[in-house]
CSV table of C-alpha atoms in Angstrom, one decimal:
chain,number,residue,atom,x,y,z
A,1,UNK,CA,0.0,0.0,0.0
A,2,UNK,CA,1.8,3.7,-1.3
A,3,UNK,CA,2.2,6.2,1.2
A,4,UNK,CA,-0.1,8.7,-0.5
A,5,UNK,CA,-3.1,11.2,1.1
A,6,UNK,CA,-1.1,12.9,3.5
A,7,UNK,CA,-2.8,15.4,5.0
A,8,UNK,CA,-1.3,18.6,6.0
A,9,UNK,CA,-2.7,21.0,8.9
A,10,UNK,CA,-1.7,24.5,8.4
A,11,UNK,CA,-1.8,27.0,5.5
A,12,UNK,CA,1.0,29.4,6.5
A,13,UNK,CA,4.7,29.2,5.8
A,14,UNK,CA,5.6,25.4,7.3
A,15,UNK,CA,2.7,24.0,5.4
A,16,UNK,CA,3.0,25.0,2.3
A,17,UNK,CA,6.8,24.5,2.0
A,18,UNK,CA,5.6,20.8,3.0
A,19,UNK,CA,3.4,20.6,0.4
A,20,UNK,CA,5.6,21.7,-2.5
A,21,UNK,CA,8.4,19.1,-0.9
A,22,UNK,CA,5.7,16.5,-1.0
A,23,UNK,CA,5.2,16.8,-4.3
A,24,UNK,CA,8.5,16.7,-5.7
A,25,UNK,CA,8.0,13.1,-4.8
A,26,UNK,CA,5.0,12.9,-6.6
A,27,UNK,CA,2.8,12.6,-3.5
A,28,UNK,CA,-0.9,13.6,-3.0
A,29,UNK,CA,-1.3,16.2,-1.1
A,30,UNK,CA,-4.0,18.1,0.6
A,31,UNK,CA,-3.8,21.2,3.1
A,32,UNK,CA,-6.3,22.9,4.9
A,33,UNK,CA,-5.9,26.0,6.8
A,34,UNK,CA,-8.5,27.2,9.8
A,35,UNK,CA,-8.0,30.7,8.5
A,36,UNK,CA,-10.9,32.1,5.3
A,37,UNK,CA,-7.7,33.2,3.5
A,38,UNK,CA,-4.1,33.9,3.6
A,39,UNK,CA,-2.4,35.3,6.6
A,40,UNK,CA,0.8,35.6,8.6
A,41,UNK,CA,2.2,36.9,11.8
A,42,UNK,CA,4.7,39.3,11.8
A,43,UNK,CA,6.5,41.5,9.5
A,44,UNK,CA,9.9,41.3,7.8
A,45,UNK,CA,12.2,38.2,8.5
A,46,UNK,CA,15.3,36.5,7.6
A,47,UNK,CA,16.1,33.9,5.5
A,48,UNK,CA,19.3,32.4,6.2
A,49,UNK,CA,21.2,30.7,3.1
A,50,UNK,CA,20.4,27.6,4.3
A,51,UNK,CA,16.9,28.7,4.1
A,52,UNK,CA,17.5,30.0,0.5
A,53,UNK,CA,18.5,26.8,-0.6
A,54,UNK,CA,15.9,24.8,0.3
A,55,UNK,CA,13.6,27.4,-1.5
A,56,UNK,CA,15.3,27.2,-4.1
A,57,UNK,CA,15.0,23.7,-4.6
A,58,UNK,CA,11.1,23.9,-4.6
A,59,UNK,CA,11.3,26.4,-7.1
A,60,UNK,CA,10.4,29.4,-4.8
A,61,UNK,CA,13.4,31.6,-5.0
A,62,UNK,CA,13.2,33.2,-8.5
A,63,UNK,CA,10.0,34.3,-6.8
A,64,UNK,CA,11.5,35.7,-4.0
A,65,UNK,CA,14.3,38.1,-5.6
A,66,UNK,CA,12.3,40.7,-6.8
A,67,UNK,CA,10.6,41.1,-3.2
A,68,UNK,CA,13.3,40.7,-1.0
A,69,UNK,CA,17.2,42.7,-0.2
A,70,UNK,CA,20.1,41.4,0.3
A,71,UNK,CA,21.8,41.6,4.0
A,72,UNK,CA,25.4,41.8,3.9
A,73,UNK,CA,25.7,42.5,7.8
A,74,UNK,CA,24.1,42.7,10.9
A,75,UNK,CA,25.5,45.5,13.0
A,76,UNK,CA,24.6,46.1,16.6
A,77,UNK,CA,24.1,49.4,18.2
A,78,UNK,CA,23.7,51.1,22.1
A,79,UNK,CA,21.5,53.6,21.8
A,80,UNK,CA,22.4,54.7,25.1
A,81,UNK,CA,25.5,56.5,23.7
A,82,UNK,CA,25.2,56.0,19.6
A,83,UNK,CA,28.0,54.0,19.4
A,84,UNK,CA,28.2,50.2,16.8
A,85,UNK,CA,29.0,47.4,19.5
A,86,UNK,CA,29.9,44.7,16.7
A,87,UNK,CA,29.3,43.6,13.1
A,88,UNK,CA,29.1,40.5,12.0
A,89,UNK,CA,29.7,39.6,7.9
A,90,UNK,CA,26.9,37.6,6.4
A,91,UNK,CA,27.6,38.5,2.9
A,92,UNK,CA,30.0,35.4,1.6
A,93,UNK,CA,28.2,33.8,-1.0
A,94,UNK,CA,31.4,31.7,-1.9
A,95,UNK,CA,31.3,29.8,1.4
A,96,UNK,CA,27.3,29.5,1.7
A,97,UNK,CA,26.0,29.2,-1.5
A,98,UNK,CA,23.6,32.4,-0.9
A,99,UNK,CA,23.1,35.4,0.4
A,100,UNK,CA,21.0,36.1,3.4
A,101,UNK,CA,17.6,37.6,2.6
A,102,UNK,CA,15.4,39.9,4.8
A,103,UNK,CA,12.0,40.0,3.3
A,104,UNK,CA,8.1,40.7,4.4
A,105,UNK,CA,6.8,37.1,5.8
A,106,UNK,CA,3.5,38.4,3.5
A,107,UNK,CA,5.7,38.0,0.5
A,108,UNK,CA,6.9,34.6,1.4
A,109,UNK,CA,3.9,33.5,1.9
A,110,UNK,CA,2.7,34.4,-1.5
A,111,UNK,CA,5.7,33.5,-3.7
A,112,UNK,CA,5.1,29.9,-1.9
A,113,UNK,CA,1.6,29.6,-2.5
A,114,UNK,CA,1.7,31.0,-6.2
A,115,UNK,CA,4.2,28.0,-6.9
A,116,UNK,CA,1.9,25.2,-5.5
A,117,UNK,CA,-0.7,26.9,-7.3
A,118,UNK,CA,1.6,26.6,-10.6
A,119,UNK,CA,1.7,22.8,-9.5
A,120,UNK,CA,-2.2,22.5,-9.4
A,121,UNK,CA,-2.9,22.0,-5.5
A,122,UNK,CA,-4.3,25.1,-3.8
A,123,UNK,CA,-5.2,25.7,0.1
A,124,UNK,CA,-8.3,25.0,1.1
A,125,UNK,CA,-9.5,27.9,3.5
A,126,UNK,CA,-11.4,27.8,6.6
A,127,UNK,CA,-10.7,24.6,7.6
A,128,UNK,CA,-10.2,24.4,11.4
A,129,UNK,CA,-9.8,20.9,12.6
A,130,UNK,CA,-11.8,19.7,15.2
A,131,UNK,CA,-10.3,16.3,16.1
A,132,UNK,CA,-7.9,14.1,14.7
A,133,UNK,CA,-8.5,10.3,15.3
A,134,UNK,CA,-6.5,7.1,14.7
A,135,UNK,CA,-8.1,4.7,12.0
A,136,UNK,CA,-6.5,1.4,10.6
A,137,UNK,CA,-3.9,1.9,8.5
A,138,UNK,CA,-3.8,5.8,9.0
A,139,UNK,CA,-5.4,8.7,10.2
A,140,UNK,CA,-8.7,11.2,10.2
A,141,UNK,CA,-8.8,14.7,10.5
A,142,UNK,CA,-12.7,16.1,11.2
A,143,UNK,CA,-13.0,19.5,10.9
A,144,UNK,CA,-15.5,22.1,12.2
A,145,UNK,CA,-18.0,22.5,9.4
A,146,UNK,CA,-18.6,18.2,10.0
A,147,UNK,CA,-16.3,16.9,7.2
A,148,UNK,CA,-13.7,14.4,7.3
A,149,UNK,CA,-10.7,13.3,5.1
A,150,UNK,CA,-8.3,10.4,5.8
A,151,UNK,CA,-5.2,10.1,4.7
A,152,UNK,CA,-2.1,7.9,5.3
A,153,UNK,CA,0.2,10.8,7.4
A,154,UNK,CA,-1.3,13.7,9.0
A,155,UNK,CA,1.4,16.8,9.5
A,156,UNK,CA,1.1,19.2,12.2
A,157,UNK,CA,1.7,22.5,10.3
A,158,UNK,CA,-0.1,24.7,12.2
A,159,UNK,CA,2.0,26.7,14.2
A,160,UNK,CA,2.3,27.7,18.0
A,161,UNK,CA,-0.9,27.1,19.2
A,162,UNK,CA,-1.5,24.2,17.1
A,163,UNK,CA,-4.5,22.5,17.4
A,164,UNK,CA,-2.6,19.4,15.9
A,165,UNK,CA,-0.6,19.3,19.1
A,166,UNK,CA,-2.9,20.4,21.9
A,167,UNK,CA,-5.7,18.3,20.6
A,168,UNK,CA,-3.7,15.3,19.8
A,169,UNK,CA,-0.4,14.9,20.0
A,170,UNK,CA,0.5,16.4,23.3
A,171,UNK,CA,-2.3,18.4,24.9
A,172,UNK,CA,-0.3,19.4,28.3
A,173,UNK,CA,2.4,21.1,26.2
A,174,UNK,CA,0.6,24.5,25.6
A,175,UNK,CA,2.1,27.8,24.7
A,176,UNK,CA,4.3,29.9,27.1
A,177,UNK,CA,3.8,33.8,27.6
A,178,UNK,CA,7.8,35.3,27.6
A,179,UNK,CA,6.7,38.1,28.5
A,180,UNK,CA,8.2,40.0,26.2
A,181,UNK,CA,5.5,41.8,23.5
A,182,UNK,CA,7.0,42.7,19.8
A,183,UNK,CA,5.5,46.1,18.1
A,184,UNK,CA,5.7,45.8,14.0
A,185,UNK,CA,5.4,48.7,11.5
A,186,UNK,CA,7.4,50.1,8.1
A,187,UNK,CA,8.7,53.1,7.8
A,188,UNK,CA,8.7,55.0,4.4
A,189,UNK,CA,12.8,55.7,4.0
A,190,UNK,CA,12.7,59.1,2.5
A,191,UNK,CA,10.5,60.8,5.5
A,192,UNK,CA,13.6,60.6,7.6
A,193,UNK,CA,16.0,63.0,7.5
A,194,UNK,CA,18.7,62.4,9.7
A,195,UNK,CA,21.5,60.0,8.7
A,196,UNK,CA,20.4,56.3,8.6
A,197,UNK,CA,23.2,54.2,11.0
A,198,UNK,CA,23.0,51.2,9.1
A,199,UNK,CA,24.0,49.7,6.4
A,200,UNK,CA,21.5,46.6,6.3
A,201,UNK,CA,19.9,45.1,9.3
A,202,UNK,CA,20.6,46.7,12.9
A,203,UNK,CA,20.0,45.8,16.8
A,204,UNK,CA,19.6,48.4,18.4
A,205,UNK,CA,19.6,48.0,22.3
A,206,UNK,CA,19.0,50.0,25.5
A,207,UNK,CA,17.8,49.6,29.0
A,208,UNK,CA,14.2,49.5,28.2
A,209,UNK,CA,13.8,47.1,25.3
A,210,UNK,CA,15.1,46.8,21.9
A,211,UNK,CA,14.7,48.3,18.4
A,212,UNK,CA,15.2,46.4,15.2
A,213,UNK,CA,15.5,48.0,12.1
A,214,UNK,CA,16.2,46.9,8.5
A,215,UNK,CA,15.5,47.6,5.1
A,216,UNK,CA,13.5,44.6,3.3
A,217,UNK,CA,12.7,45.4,0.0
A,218,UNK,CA,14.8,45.9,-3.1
A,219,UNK,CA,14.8,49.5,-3.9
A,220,UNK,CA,15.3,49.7,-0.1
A,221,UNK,CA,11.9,52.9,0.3
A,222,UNK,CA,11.0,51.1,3.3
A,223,UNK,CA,13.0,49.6,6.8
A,224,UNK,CA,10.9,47.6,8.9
A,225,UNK,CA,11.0,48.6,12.4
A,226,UNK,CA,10.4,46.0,15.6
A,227,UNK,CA,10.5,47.1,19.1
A,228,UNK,CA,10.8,43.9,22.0
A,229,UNK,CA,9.2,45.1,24.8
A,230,UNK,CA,8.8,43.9,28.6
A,231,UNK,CA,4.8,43.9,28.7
A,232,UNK,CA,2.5,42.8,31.1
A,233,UNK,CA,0.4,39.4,30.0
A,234,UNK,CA,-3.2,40.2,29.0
A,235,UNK,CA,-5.9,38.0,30.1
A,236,UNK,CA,-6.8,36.7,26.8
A,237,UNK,CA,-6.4,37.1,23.2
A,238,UNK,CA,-9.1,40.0,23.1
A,239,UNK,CA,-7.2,42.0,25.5
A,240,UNK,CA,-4.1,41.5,23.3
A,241,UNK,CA,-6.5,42.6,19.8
A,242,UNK,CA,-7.8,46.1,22.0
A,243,UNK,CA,-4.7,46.9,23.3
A,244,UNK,CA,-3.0,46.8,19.5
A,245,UNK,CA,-5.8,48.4,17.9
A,246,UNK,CA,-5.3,51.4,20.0
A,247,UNK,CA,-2.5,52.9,17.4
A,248,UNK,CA,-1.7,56.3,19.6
A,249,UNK,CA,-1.4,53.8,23.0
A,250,UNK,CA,1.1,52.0,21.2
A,251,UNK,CA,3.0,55.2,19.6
A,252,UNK,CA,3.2,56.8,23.1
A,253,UNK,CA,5.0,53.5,24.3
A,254,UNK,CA,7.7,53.7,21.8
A,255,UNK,CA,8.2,57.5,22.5
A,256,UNK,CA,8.5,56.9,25.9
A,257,UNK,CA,10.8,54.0,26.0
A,258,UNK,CA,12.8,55.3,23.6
A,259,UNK,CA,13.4,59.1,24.2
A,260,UNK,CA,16.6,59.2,25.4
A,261,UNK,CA,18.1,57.1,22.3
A,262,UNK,CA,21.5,58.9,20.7
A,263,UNK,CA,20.4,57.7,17.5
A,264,UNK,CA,18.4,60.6,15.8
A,265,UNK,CA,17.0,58.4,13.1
A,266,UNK,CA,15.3,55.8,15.7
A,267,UNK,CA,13.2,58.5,17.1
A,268,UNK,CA,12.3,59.5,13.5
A,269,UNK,CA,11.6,56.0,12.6
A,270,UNK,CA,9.3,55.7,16.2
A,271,UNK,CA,7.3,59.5,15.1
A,272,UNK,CA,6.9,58.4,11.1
A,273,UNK,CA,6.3,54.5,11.3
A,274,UNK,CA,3.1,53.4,9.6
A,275,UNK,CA,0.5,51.4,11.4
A,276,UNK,CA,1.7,49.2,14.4
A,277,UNK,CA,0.8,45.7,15.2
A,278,UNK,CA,1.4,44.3,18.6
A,279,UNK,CA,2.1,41.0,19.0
A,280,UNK,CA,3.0,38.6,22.2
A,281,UNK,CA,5.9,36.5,22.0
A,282,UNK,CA,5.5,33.3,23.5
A,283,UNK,CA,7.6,29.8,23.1
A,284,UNK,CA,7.3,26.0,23.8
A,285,UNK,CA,9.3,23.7,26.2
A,286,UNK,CA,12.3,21.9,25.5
A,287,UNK,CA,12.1,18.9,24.4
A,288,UNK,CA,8.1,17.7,24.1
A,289,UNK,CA,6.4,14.7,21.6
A,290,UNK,CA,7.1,15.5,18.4
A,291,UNK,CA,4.7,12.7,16.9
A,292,UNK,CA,1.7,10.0,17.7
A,293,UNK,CA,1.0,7.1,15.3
A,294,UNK,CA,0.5,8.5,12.1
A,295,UNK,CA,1.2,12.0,12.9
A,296,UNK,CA,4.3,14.2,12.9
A,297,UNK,CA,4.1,17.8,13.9
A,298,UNK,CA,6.9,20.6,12.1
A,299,UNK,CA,8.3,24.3,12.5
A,300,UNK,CA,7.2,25.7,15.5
A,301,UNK,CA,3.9,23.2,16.0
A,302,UNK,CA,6.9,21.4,17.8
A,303,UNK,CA,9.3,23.9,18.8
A,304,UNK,CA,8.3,27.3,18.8
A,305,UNK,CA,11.1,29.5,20.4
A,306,UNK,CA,11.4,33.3,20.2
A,307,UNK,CA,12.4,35.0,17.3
A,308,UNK,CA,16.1,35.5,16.5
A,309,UNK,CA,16.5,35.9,12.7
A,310,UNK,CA,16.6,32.4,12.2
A,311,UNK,CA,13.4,30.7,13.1
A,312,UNK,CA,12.0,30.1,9.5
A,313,UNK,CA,15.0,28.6,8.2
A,314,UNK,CA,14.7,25.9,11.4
A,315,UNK,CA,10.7,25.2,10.0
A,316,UNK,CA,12.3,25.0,6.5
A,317,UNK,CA,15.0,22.5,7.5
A,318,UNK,CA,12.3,20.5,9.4
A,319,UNK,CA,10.7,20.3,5.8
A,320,UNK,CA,13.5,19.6,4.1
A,321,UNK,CA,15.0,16.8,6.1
A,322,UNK,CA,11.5,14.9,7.0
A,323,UNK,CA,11.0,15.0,2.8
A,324,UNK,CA,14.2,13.8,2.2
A,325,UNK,CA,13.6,10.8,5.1
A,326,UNK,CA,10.3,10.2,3.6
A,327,UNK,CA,11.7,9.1,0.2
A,328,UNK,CA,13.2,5.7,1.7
A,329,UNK,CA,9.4,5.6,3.1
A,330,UNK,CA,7.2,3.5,0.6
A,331,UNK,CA,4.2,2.2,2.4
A,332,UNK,CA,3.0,3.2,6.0
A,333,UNK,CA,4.6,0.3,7.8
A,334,UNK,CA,7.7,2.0,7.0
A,335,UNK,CA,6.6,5.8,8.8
A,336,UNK,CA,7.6,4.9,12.8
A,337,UNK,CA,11.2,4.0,11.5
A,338,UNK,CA,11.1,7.5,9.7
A,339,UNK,CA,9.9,9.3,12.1
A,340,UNK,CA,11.9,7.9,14.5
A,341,UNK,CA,15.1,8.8,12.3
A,342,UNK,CA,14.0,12.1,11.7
A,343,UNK,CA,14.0,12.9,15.8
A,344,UNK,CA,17.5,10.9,16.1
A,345,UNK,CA,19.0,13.7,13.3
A,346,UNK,CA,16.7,16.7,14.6
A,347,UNK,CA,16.5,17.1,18.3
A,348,UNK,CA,20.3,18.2,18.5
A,349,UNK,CA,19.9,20.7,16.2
A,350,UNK,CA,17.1,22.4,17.8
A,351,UNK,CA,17.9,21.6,21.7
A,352,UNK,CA,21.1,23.9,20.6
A,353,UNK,CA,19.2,26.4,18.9
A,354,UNK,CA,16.6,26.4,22.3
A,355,UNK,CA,19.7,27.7,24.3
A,356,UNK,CA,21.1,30.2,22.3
A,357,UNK,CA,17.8,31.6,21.3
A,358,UNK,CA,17.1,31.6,25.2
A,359,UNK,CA,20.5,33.5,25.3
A,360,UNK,CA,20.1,36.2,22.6
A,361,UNK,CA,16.5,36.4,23.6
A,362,UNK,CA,17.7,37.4,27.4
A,363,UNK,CA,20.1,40.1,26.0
A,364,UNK,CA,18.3,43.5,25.3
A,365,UNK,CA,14.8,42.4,25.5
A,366,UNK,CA,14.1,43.1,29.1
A,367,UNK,CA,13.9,46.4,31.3
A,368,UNK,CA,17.2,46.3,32.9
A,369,UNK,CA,19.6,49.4,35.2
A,370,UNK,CA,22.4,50.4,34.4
A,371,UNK,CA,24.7,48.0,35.5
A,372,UNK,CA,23.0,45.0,33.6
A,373,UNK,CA,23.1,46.4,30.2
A,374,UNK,CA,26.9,47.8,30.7
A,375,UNK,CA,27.3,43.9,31.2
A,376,UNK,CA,25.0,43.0,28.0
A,377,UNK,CA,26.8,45.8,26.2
A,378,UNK,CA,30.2,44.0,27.1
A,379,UNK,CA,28.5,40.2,26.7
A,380,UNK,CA,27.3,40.5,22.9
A,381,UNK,CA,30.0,41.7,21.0
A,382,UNK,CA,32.0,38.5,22.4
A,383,UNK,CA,28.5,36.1,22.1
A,384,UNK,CA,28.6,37.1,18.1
A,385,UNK,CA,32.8,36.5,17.7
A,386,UNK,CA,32.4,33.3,19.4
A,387,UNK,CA,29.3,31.8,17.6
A,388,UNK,CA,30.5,33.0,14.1
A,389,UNK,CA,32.1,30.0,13.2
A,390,UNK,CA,29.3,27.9,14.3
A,391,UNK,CA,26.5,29.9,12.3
A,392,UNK,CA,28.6,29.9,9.7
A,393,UNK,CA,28.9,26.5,9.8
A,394,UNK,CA,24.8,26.5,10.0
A,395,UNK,CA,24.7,28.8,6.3
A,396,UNK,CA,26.6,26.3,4.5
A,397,UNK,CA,25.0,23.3,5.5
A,398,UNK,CA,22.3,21.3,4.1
A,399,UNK,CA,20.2,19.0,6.4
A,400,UNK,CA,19.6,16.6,3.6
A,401,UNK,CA,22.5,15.4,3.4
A,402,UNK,CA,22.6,13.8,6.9
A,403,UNK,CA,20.0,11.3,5.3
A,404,UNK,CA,22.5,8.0,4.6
């Protein structure tokens, strides 16, 4: 019996990669998305190289360069005093095989779905799945609206606050506020007029948060500005939507936090930025199931951690590596030996990534005096020299190749 009808939960950026993966290998495939259209989180991100080329092997990337702009460095910044902390090259194309990209998740999200489209399977739309349920031989997802499908696999796509995991695969493990809250918005380029500090992507820390800006599209009109914030939990996602739809709220924040920055061009970027989206950061536990019977769960479904510039490319390599495992997989006897595998050659890769995300995450993200962030300011600069060999290491690599 082929290992065909897999069913994938989650229209976003994990899903849809596994899709176009999928069917490289000539695979039905069928995705469903609770969501009545497309949507994503967040605003501009990173793709790493190794991110690149897995997008570039599913035919994305051609896509993708007329959106996106090139980063050839990540500088960080104190804007207590104005002054560049460190700089770390990203730009050697020779060594990785591709640049690093910073581009609007939006953007992704479309160039992927316009190239499944292009291979005749589309997402079908308010689908939110109810239960999923063990049959022989397989598995059944029942959605809301009363229908069912069955299919062979079933993978978790679907994010965070999966429903995947919470209502199947490991209910306990639920979502964990950081308390930490990120504010989103672009900034038009030419309504600033004092000099711009960077050259393509900065961190810009101080005692009271952190401000990241970067340019993200190819003419370079607009930077995308993120501010991480120490914010109080609110009781419930309705809190969280009236708190971020009150746009001056928000704007007075930023002002606040950030008025004694030495960086004129911040507190232009904070006065001119268009509208602001507030979002809570939160994370997953080490560790956790990753899968039950038929069912495997991908990106952050199974571990979400905070953002870092990086967290995309570890969704894409969990595509890219479970695809390549699945090829040696020809009927669904075969998928706990696969599975299996693909936690043996995952879980050290992302157990390291948990700690130095927890790291980088604890470094200019909280309120902190004076003394703390003189430590931070002197910590950093040494974190990035000491982990460049590593993440370079990381750029050039290709998970698919750890497949014997």
């Amino acid at each position: 019996m082929p290992l065909d009808n897999i069913i994938i939960i989650g229209g976003g950026i994990s899903g849809v990669a596994a899709a176009l993966s999928l069917k490289q290998q000539q695979r039905n495939v069928s995705i469903y998305e609770l969501r009545d259209g497309p949507s994503t989180i967040g605003g501009a991100l990173n793709l790493t190289p190794n991110a690149l080329r897995y997008l570039d092997a599913w035919n994305v990337l051609p896509k993708l360069l007329p959106r996106g702009c090139s980063v050839r460095s990540f500088e960080l910044f104190n804007m207590v005093d104005g002054t560049k902390t460190a700089e770390m090259s990203l730009g050697n194309v020779a060594k990785f095989g591709y640049e690093v990209m910073r581009i609007l998740r939006k953007d992704l999200l479309d160039a992927l779905l316009e190239t499944l489209e292009e291979q005749g399977t589309s997402v079908e739309y308010g689908k939110a799945v109810s239960e999923i349920q063990e049959i022989d031989g397989g598995v059944r997802a029942v959605f809301r609206d009363g229908i069912s499908v069955e299919g062979k696999l079933l993978l978790g796509c679907d994010g965070i606050h999966s429903r995947t995991r919470i209502g199947f695969v490991e209910p306990e493990r639920r979502p964990i506020y950081t308390k930490i809250a990120v504010v989103l918005g672009l900034v038009d380029s030419n309504t600033l007029t004092s000099p711009i500090h960077f050259r393509d992507t900065a961190f810009n820390m101080s005692q009271n948060g952190s401000l990241i800006a970067s340019y993200f599209n190819p003419d370079r009109r607009q930077i995308f500005l993120g501010a991480l914030m120490q914010t109080e939990e609110e009781k419930d996602r309705d809190g969280w939507r009236v708190r971020g739809a009150d746009q001056d709220r928000l704007r007075e924040e930023l002002k606040e936090r950030f008025q004694d920055v030495k960086i004129p061009c911040l507190m232009e970027m904070v006065g001119n930025v268009k509208e602001l989206s507030l979002y809570p950061v939160h994370k997953l536990t080490g560790g956790g199931k990753w899968s039950r019977g038929s069912v495997m769960l991908l990106g952050d479904a199974a571990h979400a951690m905070p953002p870092q510039g990086e967290s995309v490319g570890y969704a894409l390599e969990d595509v890219a590596l479970f695809a390549e495992l699945l090829k040696g997989c020809k009927d669904p006897s075969q998928l706990s030996q696969s599975f299996q595998r693909y936690e043996e050659l995952r879980r050290p890769r992302i157990d390291a990534a948990l700690k130095e995300t927890e790291f980088r995450w604890a470094q200019g993200t909280r309120d902190v005096g004076w003394l703390q962030f003189k430590i931070q300011q002197w910590v950093m600069p040494w974190f990035l020299w000491l982990t460049r060999n590593k993440k370079e290491e990381d750029f050039a690599s290709d998970v698919r190749k750890l497949v014997g």
